[in-house]
C-alpha positions in Angstrom: -3.9 8.0 -30.2 -4.8 5.1 -27.5 -3.7 2.3 -29.9 0.1 4.1 -30.1 -0.4 4.8 -26.5 -0.2 1.0 -25.9 2.4 0.9 -28.7 4.5 3.2 -26.8 4.3 1.2 -23.6 5.1 -2.0 -25.4 8.4 -0.4 -26.9 9.4 0.9 -23.2 8.3 -2.6 -22.0 10.6 -4.6 -24.4 13.7 -2.0 -23.9 13.3 -2.4 -20.2 13.2 -6.6 -20.8 16.1 -6.4 -22.8 18.1 -4.5 -20.3 16.9 -6.9 -17.9 18.3 -9.8 -20.2 21.7 -8.2 -20.0 24.8 -10.8 -20.9 23.1 -13.6 -19.6 22.4 -16.2 -21.9 18.5 -17.9 -20.7 18.8 -21.3 -20.4 16.0 -23.9 -19.0 18.3 -26.1 -18.0 20.8 -23.7 -16.3 19.7 -22.7 -12.8 21.2 -19.9 -11.1 22.3 -19.5 -7.3 21.3 -15.9 -7.0 19.8 -14.4 -3.7 18.2 -11.0 -3.3 17.5 -10.0 0.1 15.1 -7.3 1.0 13.1 -6.1 3.9 10.4 -3.4 4.7 6.5 -3.1 4.2 4.3 -5.3 6.0 1.8 -3.9 3.6 2.5 -5.8 0.5 4.0 -9.1 2.0 0.9 -11.3 1.1 1.6 -10.7 -2.6 5.5 -10.7 -2.4 5.2 -13.9 -0.8 3.3 -14.8 -4.2 6.0 -13.6 -6.0 8.8 -15.1 -4.5 8.8 -18.7 -5.6 7.1 -17.7 -8.9 10.3 -15.7 -9.6 12.5 -18.2 -8.1 10.8 -20.7 -11.2 11.3 -18.1 -13.9 14.6 -16.7 -13.4 16.3 -18.8 -10.2 16.3 -15.9 -8.2 16.1 -16.7 -4.7 14.3 -13.9 -2.9 14.3 -13.2 0.7 12.3 -11.0 2.3 11.3 -9.6 5.6 8.2 -8.0 6.6 9.8 -5.1 9.0 8.1 -2.1 8.4 8.4 0.7 5.6 10.7 2.4 8.0 12.8 -0.3 8.3 13.0 -0.9 4.7 13.9 2.4 3.8 16.7 2.9 6.4 17.9 -0.7 5.1 18.4 0.4 1.5 20.0 3.4 2.5 22.5 1.7 4.6 22.7 -1.5 1.6 22.3 -3.7 4.0 19.9 -5.5 1.8 19.3 -5.8 -2.0 16.3 -3.9 -2.2 13.8 -2.1 0.4 10.1 -1.7 0.4 7.8 1.7 2.0 4.4 2.4 1.4 5.3 5.7 1.2 7.1 7.2 -1.5 10.5 8.7 -0.2 11.0 12.2 0.5 13.4 14.6 -0.8 15.8 14.4 2.4 15.4 10.3 2.1 16.5 10.3 -1.2 19.1 12.3 -0.7 20.3 10.0 2.0 19.6 7.0 -0.3 22.9 8.3 -2.2 21.3 6.9 -5.7 17.8 5.1 -5.2 15.2 5.2 -7.3 11.4 4.1 -5.8 8.7 2.4 -8.2 5.7 1.4 -7.6 5.0 -1.8 -7.6 1.6 -2.8 -6.2 -2.1 -1.4 -5.7 -4.7 -1.9 -2.4 -6.1 -0.1 -0.5 -6.0 0.3 3.8 -9.1 -1.1 5.9 -10.6 -0.1 9.3 -10.7 -2.9 11.0 -12.6 -2.8 14.3 -14.6 -4.7 17.1 -18.0 -4.5 18.1 -19.7 -7.8 19.5 -23.0 -8.5 19.2 -23.6 -5.9 16.3 -26.4 -6.3 13.7 -24.6 -4.6 11.0 -21.2 -3.1 9.5 -20.4 0.3 10.5 -20.1 3.3 8.5 -17.4 5.6 8.9 -16.1 9.0 7.4 -12.7 10.9 7.3 -14.1 13.7 9.7 -15.1 10.9 12.5 -11.9 9.1 12.1 -9.7 12.3 12.5 -11.5 13.1 15.6 -11.3 9.3 16.9 -7.6 9.6 16.3 -7.4 12.8 18.0 -9.3 12.1 21.3 -12.4 14.1 20.3 -14.6 11.0 19.7 -14.4 8.4 22.7 -17.5 6.3 22.7 -19.4 4.0 19.5 -22.4 5.9 20.9 -21.3 9.5 20.2 -23.6 11.6 18.1 -21.3 11.7 14.9 -21.0 7.6 14.8 -24.6 7.6 15.3 -25.8 10.1 12.5 -23.8 7.9 9.7 -25.4 4.7 11.2 -29.4 5.5 12.0 -30.1 1.8 11.6 -27.6 0.8 14.1 -28.1 0.2 18.0 -24.4 1.3 18.6 -23.3 0.9 22.5 -21.7 3.0 24.7 -18.6 1.0 24.6 -15.3 3.3 24.6 -13.1 3.3 21.6 -9.9 2.2 21.8 -8.1 3.7 18.6 -5.1 1.6 17.7 -1.7 2.2 15.8 1.2 1.4 14.1 4.1 2.2 16.7 7.1 1.0 14.3 7.2 3.6 11.1 4.9 2.0 8.8 3.9 3.1 5.1 0.6 2.0 6.3 0.6 4.6 8.6 1.8 7.0 6.0 -1.0 5.9 4.0 -4.1 6.3 6.5 -1.9 9.6 7.8 -2.3 11.5 4.3 -5.9 10.4 4.0 -6.8 12.1 7.7 -4.7 15.0 6.8 -6.2 15.3 3.5 -10.1 15.1 5.3 -9.2 17.3 8.2 -7.0 20.3 8.7 -7.0 19.8 12.6 -5.6 16.3 11.6 -3.2 18.0 9.4 -2.1 20.4 11.4 -2.1 18.6 14.8 -0.5 15.4 13.9 0.1 15.2 10.1 1.4 12.9 7.8 4.4 10.4 8.0 5.3 6.8 8.6 5.6 7.5 11.9 3.2 10.4 14.0 2.4 11.3 17.8 -1.1 9.9 18.3 -2.8 11.9 20.8 -4.6 9.0 22.0 -4.9 5.4 21.2 -2.7 2.1 22.0 0.3 1.1 19.8 1.6 -2.1 18.6 3.8 -2.8 16.1 3.4 -4.3 12.9 -0.1 -5.7 10.8 -0.3 -8.4 13.2 0.1 -6.3 16.4 -2.2 -3.5 15.9 -4.8 -6.4 14.6 -4.0 -8.6 17.6 -5.0 -5.3 20.2 -8.0 -4.8 18.2 -8.8 -8.7 18.1 -8.6 -9.0 22.1 -10.0 -5.9 22.7 -13.5 -5.1 22.6 -14.3 -1.2 21.2 -10.8 -0.8 19.7 -10.4 -0.4 15.4 -7.6 0.0 13.3 -5.7 0.3 10.0 -4.1 -2.2 8.2 -4.0 -3.8 4.6 -7.4 -5.0 3.0 -5.7 -8.4 2.4 -4.4 -8.9 6.0 -7.9 -7.8 7.2 -9.7 -10.4 4.7 -7.1 -13.1 5.6 -7.6 -12.9 9.4 -11.2 -12.4 9.2 -11.3 -9.3 10.6 -14.4 -7.1 10.0 -14.0 -3.6 8.6 -16.3 -0.3 8.2 -17.4 1.0 5.4 -15.8 4.3 4.5 -17.5 7.3 2.6 -16.2 8.8 -0.3 -16.0 12.1 -2.0 -19.7 11.0 -3.9 -21.2 10.8 -0.4 -21.0 6.5 -1.3 -20.0 4.8 1.4 -17.7 1.9 -0.1 -15.4 -0.7 1.0 -11.8 -1.7 -0.2 -12.7 -4.4 -2.5 -11.1 -4.6 -6.1 -13.7 -1.9 -7.7 -13.5 0.7 -5.3 -9.5 0.8 -5.3 -10.2 0.5 -9.1 -12.5 3.9 -9.5 -10.0 5.4 -7.1 -6.8 5.6 -9.2 -9.6 6.6 -12.5 -8.6 10.1 -12.4 -4.6 9.7 -12.6 -2.8 11.0 -15.4 -2.1 9.1 -18.7 1.9 9.9 -17.9 3.4 9.6 -14.7 6.4 11.1 -14.1 7.0 11.7 -10.5 5.6 9.9 -7.5 4.1 13.1 -6.3 1.2 11.9 -9.0 1.0 8.9 -7.6 -1.3 10.2 -4.2 -4.8 8.6 -4.2 -6.2 8.8 -1.0 -9.6 11.0 -1.3 -9.8 10.8 -4.6 -12.6 13.2 -6.3 -16.2 12.5 -7.1 -15.1 11.8 -10.5 -13.2 8.9 -9.7 -16.6 7.2 -9.0 -19.5 6.3 -6.9 -17.5 3.6 -5.2 -14.0 4.6 -5.1 -12.7 3.9 -2.0 -11.0 7.1 -0.1 -7.8 4.9 1.8 -6.4 3.4 -1.8 -2.6 3.6 -1.7 0.7 2.8 -3.8 3.2 0.4 -2.5 6.9 1.1 -3.9 10.1 -1.1 -4.0 13.5 0.6 -3.5 16.2 0.2 -5.6 19.9 1.7 -5.4 20.8 2.5 -9.3 24.6 1.1 -8.8 24.4 -2.7 -7.5 26.4 -5.5 -8.6 23.0 -7.4 -8.6 21.2 -5.1 -10.6 20.4 -7.2 -13.4 18.6 -9.8 -11.0 17.1 -6.9 -9.2 16.0 -5.9 -12.8 14.5 -9.0 -13.3 12.7 -9.2 -9.8 11.0 -6.2 -10.2 9.8 -6.2 -13.7 8.6 -9.6 -13.4 6.6 -8.1 -10.4 5.2 -5.1 -12.1 4.3 -7.5 -15.4 3.6 -11.6 -14.9 3.5 -10.9 -11.2 0.5 -8.6 -11.3 -1.8 -11.6 -11.7 -1.4 -12.4 -8.3 -3.0 -9.4 -7.2 -6.8 -9.5 -7.8 -6.9 -12.9 -5.3 -5.5 -10.5 -2.7 -7.4 -7.6 -3.4 -4.5 -5.9 -4.8 -5.4 -4.3 -7.9 -3.1 -4.7 -11.1 -1.1 -1.4 -12.1 -2.6 0.3 -14.5 -0.8 1.2 -17.6 0.5 5.0 -16.7 1.9 3.3 -14.0 3.7 0.5 -15.1 5.0 2.8 -18.2 6.6 4.9 -15.3 8.3 2.3 -13.3 9.8 1.1 -16.8 11.6 3.9 -16.9 12.5 4.3 -13.5 14.1 0.4 -13.6 15.9 1.0 -16.7 17.7 3.4 -14.3 19.3 0.6 -12.0 22.6 -0.2 -13.5 25.3 -2.9 -12.7 28.1 -1.3 -10.6 31.4 -0.3 -12.1 
């Protein structure tokens, strides 16, 4: 059965690759002068930045991408002011209707880290979902709060004020983070909710990953949420987060891989790709704030052939660039889903 599954995936991939080729006759000496413009999520920007020169070499497709936030990516592709959008949040039913013929394709898999600024602390802070929810709702206000001390018995925590920092722009990272907090805290779910932009009861807002990270760097006692690659590249110390198995874990490759280990063998809907707060069965190292990130394509476009080439390359060969950036290559079932959705992108009549 396993061999048959891989054979099916290979067949689906071959069919998509044939569609990708379209009527083009490939020639290594003939260069296209094709431009694709995209905008959206900051979360996958480190990975997209690696893809851009490689896809130019492979296909002669010049990609320009602006990391403006998931909300801007959704708005841009809905208005057709760009060729593709990117979002860490799948489109809602209304957003999909408003997009008037769009597909949402997973093309990256990574995790949200929780960086903090506590100078002089000897050891890494341990946190859990309930504590984070209470920090962002304003009921935990200092680092030596009993709830945090209980999670960190070996640390001498200061009475420093906690400054929670959040994205002020519409952000897919906010979507993933609030999906997690809503999953672990009924009070957070009812009071704040899960979206790309929410009304946090307390804290300081800043635009983009660089904005929230900048506030944390310059504010002792602050903490925020950004993709793990951004924290690592910018040398931000981040917390270990407790999972449902009771273990404190980090957003590394093994933690992300275990978090997706309980996905269905066949993916038929983006709803099945919600992977925050994975069950105990996922594994002891499963990181609880893991998320897919998506590309949004129009199903009808004059640039359909090049969009298919670019995205097919991204979800196949492009995945080899993922691990050094703390992204995990897409699971087989997710790639199969991506191929099926990508085949819906057609040349405009």
